[in-house]
Short mmCIF file of C-alpha atoms and ligand atoms in Angstrom, two decimals:
data_model
loop_
_atom_site.label_atom_id
_atom_site.label_comp_id
_atom_site.label_asym_id
_atom_site.label_seq_id
_atom_site.Cartn_x
_atom_site.Cartn_y
_atom_site.Cartn_z
CA MET A 1116 -101.84 32.10 23.30
CA ASP A 1117 -98.28 33.79 23.32
CA THR A 1118 -96.21 30.65 24.22
CA THR A 1119 -92.34 30.13 24.25
CA THR A 1120 -91.18 26.64 23.10
CA ASP A 1121 -88.99 26.49 26.12
CA ALA A 1122 -91.92 26.65 28.60
CA ALA A 1123 -92.93 23.25 30.13
CA VAL A 1124 -96.07 24.94 31.40
CA THR A 1125 -97.89 28.13 30.23
CA THR A 1126 -101.22 29.43 31.52
CA ARG A 1127 -102.97 32.67 30.86
CA GLY A 1128 -106.05 34.01 32.68
CA LEU A 1129 -106.78 30.57 34.05
CA VAL A 1130 -110.10 30.56 35.93
CA LYS A 1131 -111.81 27.63 37.75
CA ARG A 1132 -115.22 27.85 39.44
CA TYR A 1133 -116.77 25.24 41.44
CA GLY A 1134 -120.54 26.48 41.21
CA ALA A 1135 -120.62 29.77 42.88
CA ASN A 1136 -117.17 29.42 44.34
CA THR A 1137 -114.21 30.73 42.33
CA ALA A 1138 -111.23 28.74 43.23
CA LEU A 1139 -108.65 30.43 40.60
CA HIS A 1140 -109.18 33.97 39.60
CA GLY A 1141 -107.16 34.23 36.29
CA ILE A 1142 -103.82 32.55 36.87
CA ASP A 1143 -100.67 33.41 34.79
CA LEU A 1144 -97.88 30.81 34.91
CA ASP A 1145 -94.71 30.35 32.84
CA ILE A 1146 -92.54 27.41 33.95
CA PRO A 1147 -89.49 27.11 31.87
CA ARG A 1148 -88.38 23.52 30.81
CA GLY A 1149 -85.48 22.13 32.99
CA SER A 1150 -86.57 24.34 35.93
CA VAL A 1151 -88.17 23.66 39.61
CA PHE A 1152 -90.93 25.83 40.23
CA GLY A 1153 -92.56 25.92 43.59
CA MET A 1154 -96.03 26.96 44.26
CA ILE A 1155 -96.81 27.74 47.77
CA GLY A 1156 -100.04 28.98 49.61
CA PRO A 1157 -102.12 28.29 52.55
CA ASN A 1158 -105.23 25.82 52.57
CA GLY A 1159 -107.75 26.38 50.07
CA ALA A 1160 -105.28 28.87 47.95
CA GLY A 1161 -105.97 26.74 44.85
CA LYS A 1162 -102.79 24.78 44.48
CA THR A 1163 -104.41 21.43 43.91
CA THR A 1164 -106.94 23.00 41.47
CA THR A 1165 -104.14 24.45 39.40
CA MET A 1166 -102.41 20.90 39.29
CA ARG A 1167 -105.54 19.15 38.18
CA LEU A 1168 -106.03 21.61 35.51
CA LEU A 1169 -102.60 20.71 34.10
CA LEU A 1170 -103.27 16.90 34.11
CA ASP A 1171 -106.96 17.36 32.62
CA ILE A 1172 -108.38 15.94 35.68
CA LEU A 1173 -110.37 19.29 35.76
CA ARG A 1174 -111.31 21.52 32.96
CA PRO A 1175 -110.76 25.33 33.09
CA SER A 1176 -114.08 27.65 33.27
CA ALA A 1177 -111.93 30.23 31.41
CA GLY A 1178 -108.32 31.01 30.15
CA GLU A 1179 -105.77 29.01 28.40
CA LEU A 1180 -103.23 26.44 29.31
CA ARG A 1181 -100.41 24.60 27.47
CA VAL A 1182 -98.47 21.63 28.83
CA LEU A 1183 -95.28 20.61 27.13
CA GLY A 1184 -96.71 22.40 24.20
CA GLU A 1185 -99.99 20.65 24.21
CA THR A 1186 -103.51 21.41 25.43
CA PRO A 1187 -104.11 19.02 28.12
CA ARG A 1188 -107.81 18.59 26.83
CA LEU A 1189 -106.38 17.32 23.60
CA GLY A 1190 -103.11 15.61 24.64
CA GLY A 1191 -104.81 12.37 25.89
CA ALA A 1192 -102.72 9.50 27.00
CA ALA A 1193 -99.86 10.39 24.99
CA LEU A 1194 -99.33 13.61 27.03
CA ARG A 1195 -100.15 12.04 30.28
CA ARG A 1196 -97.30 9.54 29.85
CA ARG A 1197 -94.83 12.31 29.55
CA ILE A 1198 -95.92 13.70 32.93
CA GLY A 1199 -95.46 12.17 36.51
CA TYR A 1200 -98.11 13.26 39.03
CA LEU A 1201 -98.09 12.92 42.56
CA PRO A 1202 -101.66 13.76 43.84
CA GLY A 1203 -102.25 15.64 47.05
CA GLU A 1204 -104.42 13.08 48.64
CA LEU A 1205 -103.28 9.38 47.78
CA HIS A 1206 -106.08 6.81 48.08
CA LEU A 1207 -103.93 3.60 48.17
CA ALA A 1208 -106.33 1.24 50.03
CA THR A 1209 -105.48 -1.76 47.76
CA ARG A 1210 -104.55 -5.19 49.03
CA VAL A 1211 -102.06 -5.60 46.28
CA LYS A 1212 -98.39 -5.34 47.12
CA GLY A 1213 -96.18 -2.29 46.08
CA ARG A 1214 -94.46 -3.86 43.53
CA GLU A 1215 -97.59 -5.00 41.77
CA LEU A 1216 -99.38 -1.61 41.93
CA LEU A 1217 -96.33 0.07 40.58
CA ALA A 1218 -96.15 -2.63 37.74
CA HIS A 1219 -99.73 -1.84 36.86
CA TYR A 1220 -99.10 1.74 36.96
CA ALA A 1221 -96.08 1.36 34.64
CA GLU A 1222 -98.35 -0.41 31.97
CA ILE A 1223 -100.29 2.92 31.87
CA SER A 1224 -97.34 5.47 32.10
CA GLY A 1225 -95.11 3.87 29.57
CA PRO A 1226 -91.57 2.23 29.58
CA VAL A 1227 -89.98 2.10 32.94
CA ARG A 1228 -86.16 1.23 32.81
CA PRO A 1229 -85.44 -2.19 34.33
CA GLY A 1230 -84.15 -1.63 37.92
CA ALA A 1231 -85.63 1.81 38.27
CA VAL A 1232 -88.41 0.98 40.49
CA ASP A 1233 -86.16 -1.00 42.85
CA ALA A 1234 -83.62 1.77 42.85
CA LEU A 1235 -86.16 4.26 43.95
CA ALA A 1236 -87.48 2.01 46.48
CA ASP A 1237 -84.01 1.46 47.72
CA ARG A 1238 -83.42 5.27 47.98
CA LEU A 1239 -86.59 6.21 49.49
CA GLY A 1240 -86.67 3.01 51.89
CA VAL A 1241 -89.88 1.42 51.31
CA ASP A 1242 -90.69 -2.25 51.13
CA LEU A 1243 -92.31 -3.13 47.88
CA GLY A 1244 -93.31 -6.65 49.17
CA ARG A 1245 -95.98 -5.55 51.59
CA PRO A 1246 -99.75 -4.85 50.70
CA VAL A 1247 -99.94 -1.26 49.96
CA ARG A 1248 -102.85 -0.61 52.41
CA SER A 1249 -100.92 -1.88 55.32
CA LEU A 1250 -98.11 0.69 54.73
CA SER A 1251 -98.02 3.99 56.93
CA LYS A 1252 -98.92 7.29 55.56
CA GLY A 1253 -95.15 8.10 54.78
CA ASN A 1254 -94.56 4.83 53.09
CA LYS A 1255 -97.72 5.25 50.92
CA GLN A 1256 -96.34 8.42 49.93
CA LYS A 1257 -93.18 6.94 48.87
CA ILE A 1258 -95.17 4.54 46.48
CA GLY A 1259 -96.63 7.67 44.96
CA LEU A 1260 -93.33 9.39 44.57
CA ILE A 1261 -92.05 6.10 42.82
CA GLN A 1262 -94.90 5.92 40.40
CA ALA A 1263 -94.36 9.71 39.56
CA PHE A 1264 -90.51 9.29 39.12
CA MET A 1265 -90.18 5.91 37.62
CA HIS A 1266 -90.73 6.48 33.85
CA GLU A 1267 -88.50 9.72 34.06
CA PRO A 1268 -91.15 12.03 32.67
CA GLU A 1269 -90.50 15.40 31.06
CA LEU A 1270 -92.60 17.10 33.68
CA LEU A 1271 -93.24 16.16 37.22
CA VAL A 1272 -96.14 17.73 38.89
CA LEU A 1273 -95.91 16.94 42.57
CA ASP A 1274 -98.77 18.13 45.10
CA GLU A 1275 -97.32 18.30 48.66
CA PRO A 1276 -94.56 15.79 47.99
CA THR A 1277 -93.02 15.87 51.36
CA SER A 1278 -96.06 15.17 53.38
CA GLY A 1279 -95.51 12.49 55.75
CA LEU A 1280 -91.91 11.98 54.92
CA ASP A 1281 -89.38 12.10 57.76
CA PRO A 1282 -86.35 14.40 57.44
CA LEU A 1283 -83.87 11.90 56.09
CA VAL A 1284 -86.33 10.81 53.43
CA GLN A 1285 -86.95 14.54 52.54
CA GLN A 1286 -83.24 14.98 51.95
CA GLU A 1287 -83.33 12.01 49.69
CA PHE A 1288 -86.30 13.47 47.82
CA HIS A 1289 -84.44 16.88 47.53
CA ALA A 1290 -81.51 14.96 45.91
CA MET A 1291 -84.11 13.27 43.45
CA LEU A 1292 -85.29 16.80 42.56
CA HIS A 1293 -81.76 18.01 41.95
CA GLU A 1294 -80.95 14.95 39.57
CA ALA A 1295 -84.29 15.40 37.76
CA LYS A 1296 -83.23 19.09 37.03
CA ALA A 1297 -79.72 17.94 35.95
CA ASN A 1298 -81.64 15.59 33.67
CA GLY A 1299 -83.56 18.38 31.97
CA GLN A 1300 -86.84 17.25 33.61
CA THR A 1301 -89.10 20.03 34.77
CA VAL A 1302 -90.61 20.05 38.20
CA PHE A 1303 -93.82 21.91 39.57
CA LEU A 1304 -94.27 21.28 43.21
CA SER A 1305 -96.62 22.70 45.93
CA SER A 1306 -96.37 23.22 49.60
CA HIS A 1307 -97.89 25.29 52.36
CA VAL A 1308 -94.48 26.53 53.24
CA LEU A 1309 -91.46 28.02 51.79
CA SER A 1310 -88.92 25.98 53.76
CA GLU A 1311 -90.05 22.73 51.59
CA VAL A 1312 -89.37 24.45 48.29
CA GLN A 1313 -86.59 26.93 48.94
CA GLN A 1314 -83.92 24.41 48.80
CA THR A 1315 -84.90 23.07 45.39
CA ALA A 1316 -86.99 25.66 43.74
CA HIS A 1317 -85.38 28.14 41.53
CA GLU A 1318 -88.66 30.35 41.26
CA ILE A 1319 -91.83 30.43 43.30
CA ALA A 1320 -95.24 31.67 43.16
CA ILE A 1321 -97.32 32.55 46.16
CA LEU A 1322 -101.09 31.74 45.74
CA LYS A 1323 -103.67 33.12 48.01
CA GLN A 1324 -107.44 32.85 47.57
CA GLY A 1325 -106.86 31.78 44.01
CA ARG A 1326 -104.52 34.58 43.02
CA ILE A 1327 -100.97 34.93 42.64
CA VAL A 1328 -99.85 37.42 45.09
CA GLU A 1329 -96.15 37.25 44.54
CA ARG A 1330 -93.77 35.60 41.92
CA SER A 1331 -90.06 35.72 42.59
CA THR A 1332 -86.84 33.84 42.57
CA VAL A 1333 -85.84 32.44 45.75
CA ALA A 1334 -82.59 34.45 45.19
CA ALA A 1335 -84.61 37.73 44.89
CA LEU A 1336 -86.75 36.89 47.78
CA ARG A 1337 -83.52 36.50 49.92
CA GLU A 1338 -82.11 39.57 48.48
CA ASP A 1339 -85.13 41.74 49.37
CA ALA A 1340 -85.82 40.27 52.90
CA VAL A 1341 -85.19 42.21 56.07
CA ARG A 1342 -82.29 41.13 58.04
CA HIS A 1343 -81.06 41.90 61.35
CA VAL A 1344 -77.48 43.24 61.58
CA ARG A 1345 -74.85 43.86 64.37
CA LEU A 1346 -71.95 46.06 63.96
CA VAL A 1347 -69.02 46.57 66.25
CA VAL A 1348 -66.63 49.53 65.69
CA ALA A 1349 -63.69 50.88 67.58
CA GLU A 1350 -64.76 53.15 70.50
CA ALA A 1351 -63.16 56.20 68.63
CA ASP A 1352 -65.63 55.70 65.68
CA ALA A 1353 -68.78 55.34 67.81
CA ALA A 1354 -70.32 58.65 66.73
CA ALA A 1355 -69.40 58.10 63.25
CA ALA A 1356 -70.86 54.70 63.11
CA ARG A 1357 -74.13 56.07 64.57
CA ALA A 1358 -74.27 58.93 61.94
CA THR A 1359 -73.51 56.64 59.13
CA LEU A 1360 -76.33 53.98 60.16
CA ASP A 1361 -78.88 56.89 60.95
CA ALA A 1362 -78.16 58.59 57.49
CA LEU A 1363 -78.25 55.22 55.49
CA PRO A 1364 -81.66 54.39 53.45
CA GLY A 1365 -83.01 51.15 54.50
CA VAL A 1366 -81.50 50.99 57.60
CA SER A 1367 -83.90 51.42 60.79
CA GLY A 1368 -84.13 50.59 64.47
CA VAL A 1369 -80.48 51.50 65.06
CA ALA A 1370 -79.94 50.83 68.85
CA PRO A 1371 -76.88 50.34 71.11
CA ALA A 1372 -76.16 46.66 71.38
CA GLY A 1373 -73.47 46.63 74.18
CA ASP A 1374 -69.98 47.85 74.61
CA GLY A 1375 -66.86 45.79 74.86
CA PRO A 1376 -63.37 46.96 75.79
CA GLY A 1377 -62.70 49.78 73.44
CA THR A 1378 -65.42 48.90 71.33
CA VAL A 1379 -69.22 49.97 70.64
CA ALA A 1380 -71.93 47.80 69.14
CA PHE A 1381 -75.15 48.74 67.24
CA SER A 1382 -78.03 46.60 66.13
CA ALA A 1383 -80.05 47.56 63.24
CA THR A 1384 -82.70 46.29 60.75
CA LEU A 1385 -81.52 46.31 57.27
CA ASP A 1386 -84.24 46.68 54.63
CA ALA A 1387 -82.07 47.03 51.48
CA HIS A 1388 -79.22 45.25 49.56
CA VAL A 1389 -76.45 44.05 51.90
CA ASP A 1390 -74.08 45.55 49.29
CA ALA A 1391 -74.69 49.37 50.00
CA PHE A 1392 -74.71 48.66 53.76
CA VAL A 1393 -71.30 47.08 53.76
CA LYS A 1394 -69.65 49.57 51.48
CA ALA A 1395 -70.96 52.41 53.87
CA VAL A 1396 -69.70 50.98 56.85
CA ALA A 1397 -66.35 50.04 55.21
CA ARG A 1398 -65.20 53.63 55.98
CA LEU A 1399 -65.39 52.84 59.71
CA ASP A 1400 -63.12 50.99 61.98
CA VAL A 1401 -65.16 47.77 62.07
CA VAL A 1402 -64.21 45.19 64.75
CA ASP A 1403 -67.10 42.77 64.04
CA LEU A 1404 -70.08 42.62 61.59
CA THR A 1405 -72.94 39.92 61.78
CA VAL A 1406 -75.55 39.99 59.08
CA GLU A 1407 -78.29 37.47 59.93
CA GLU A 1408 -79.54 34.96 57.64
CA PRO A 1409 -83.08 36.52 56.59
CA ASP A 1410 -86.14 34.56 57.72
CA LEU A 1411 -87.92 34.20 54.43
CA GLU A 1412 -90.63 32.02 55.93
CA GLU A 1413 -91.70 35.11 57.93
CA MET A 1414 -91.95 37.07 54.79
CA VAL A 1415 -94.16 34.61 53.06
CA LEU A 1416 -96.60 34.45 56.04
CA ALA A 1417 -96.92 38.09 55.80
CA TYR A 1418 -98.14 37.34 52.07
CA TYR A 1419 -100.44 34.92 53.52
CA GLY A 1420 -101.89 37.64 55.94
CA THR A 1421 -102.37 40.02 53.01
CA ASP A 1422 -106.00 41.21 52.80
CA LEU A 1423 -107.20 40.56 49.11
CA THR A 1424 -110.65 42.11 49.96
CA ALA A 1425 -109.60 45.45 48.35
CA ASP A 1426 -108.45 43.77 45.14
CA ALA A 1427 -111.80 41.85 45.08
CA ASP A 1428 -113.76 45.08 45.48
CA ALA A 1429 -111.86 46.52 42.59
CA GLY A 1430 -113.14 43.78 40.52
CA ASP A 1431 -111.34 40.66 39.00
CA ASP A 1432 -108.18 41.15 37.42
CA ALA A 1433 -108.11 38.76 34.21
CA GLU A 1434 -104.29 38.92 34.00
CA GLY A 1435 -103.84 37.63 37.59
CA THR A 1436 -103.10 39.73 40.36
CA THR A 1437 -99.48 40.26 41.34
CA ARG A 1438 -99.06 42.50 44.36
CA LYS A 1439 -95.58 43.59 43.66
CA GLY A 1440 -95.06 42.55 40.06
CA ALA A 1441 -93.11 39.70 38.59
CA ARG A 1442 -89.40 39.73 39.68
CA ARG A 1443 -86.96 37.71 37.99
N1 LIG B 1186 -114.56 19.63 44.07
C1 LIG B 1186 -114.73 20.71 44.43
N2 LIG B 1186 -115.89 21.39 44.69
C2 LIG B 1186 -116.17 22.46 45.37
N3 LIG B 1186 -115.10 23.38 45.64
C3 LIG B 1186 -113.90 22.86 45.58
C4 LIG B 1186 -113.75 21.52 45.20
N4 LIG B 1186 -112.42 21.26 45.09
C5 LIG B 1186 -111.53 22.50 45.68
N5 LIG B 1186 -112.63 23.31 45.98
C6 LIG B 1186 -112.46 24.69 46.46
O1 LIG B 1186 -111.53 25.41 45.65
C7 LIG B 1186 -110.57 26.18 46.57
C8 LIG B 1186 -109.20 25.72 46.24
O2 LIG B 1186 -109.05 24.43 46.57
P1 LIG B 1186 -107.72 23.54 46.50
O3 LIG B 1186 -107.88 22.22 46.99
O4 LIG B 1186 -107.23 23.80 45.05
O5 LIG B 1186 -106.60 24.39 47.41
P2 LIG B 1186 -105.19 24.02 47.88
O6 LIG B 1186 -104.43 25.30 47.89
O7 LIG B 1186 -104.70 22.75 47.14
O8 LIG B 1186 -105.32 23.75 49.39
P3 LIG B 1186 -104.86 22.67 50.36
O9 LIG B 1186 -103.58 23.23 50.81
O10 LIG B 1186 -105.75 22.56 51.48
O11 LIG B 1186 -104.65 21.43 49.84
C9 LIG B 1186 -111.14 26.14 47.93
O12 LIG B 1186 -111.88 27.03 48.22
C10 LIG B 1186 -111.80 24.82 47.90
O13 LIG B 1186 -112.84 24.63 48.90
#
């Protein structure tokens, strides 16, 4: 397989079948070391399956994968210790206290710096002196996060990490991700929604029905997103403004948006780079200009709605299906 040494995770044509059900139809992933990579997709898209393959909890039906330069099937316990894994479904029904459970995990995952567990517990706000089974869902999730982070692994694989966490704890978790990245660690996380990953992930892949339907940086998504704009010009420039907007490629839905004293306003939808728009209207006597923050979530939901039946009819693409191609 064509791998680069700076990739923490590389997969090529990764396929996973559960009997007659194909969960992954040929996934290609490249996650650079030291990056935060988000995989988002609706229920059943294959996020958990992908992560379990990386951890060698599952074996692929076809395709190749490398994790930290190793083949998971051959990496054994030594490779496992270099990874911190938060499973999507945590089964922590044990009577033992949080501190004892984490001490047990530490024996398996390898050296944990003295004080590291307490520092993480303080940050996330969880009482390690309580029996784990008596903890709320969110507090169990915190125990799961501590066990993933405590040995400062090279790679963090986090399946729906913010599930059950309140907004303040989510903020703390985001800070932990930034620190992990600054520390040179790689993070691979999954979510149903973009909002959970867009603040932290540099790059995202959108997974649907076992196929990657989009791969992009969050910055590129933002650049390509549809924005609503409102332009206010001096009355004398009303006709020129209308003509400019009507003639600009990527601008649609131009409509009057209320007149003020000596001014005329237009609203429009901008489906192009903001730069070209701003330069075109700069010739006018601009009184005010509002460019709304794009709703990326709306864009992602549109991908969720994409009908993949046509792709399936055309036959499986062993290289993985990328609707608009990879963008970086
Ligand atoms: N052990 C299993 N046996 C049979 N089918 C399975 C098994 N695990 C997962 N699947 C199927 O594989 C597909 C992908 O499931 P997976 O759990 O990987 O998706 P997901 O994106 O993590 O979903 P969610 O967001 O709901 O957790 C689904 O169709 C699911 O039903």
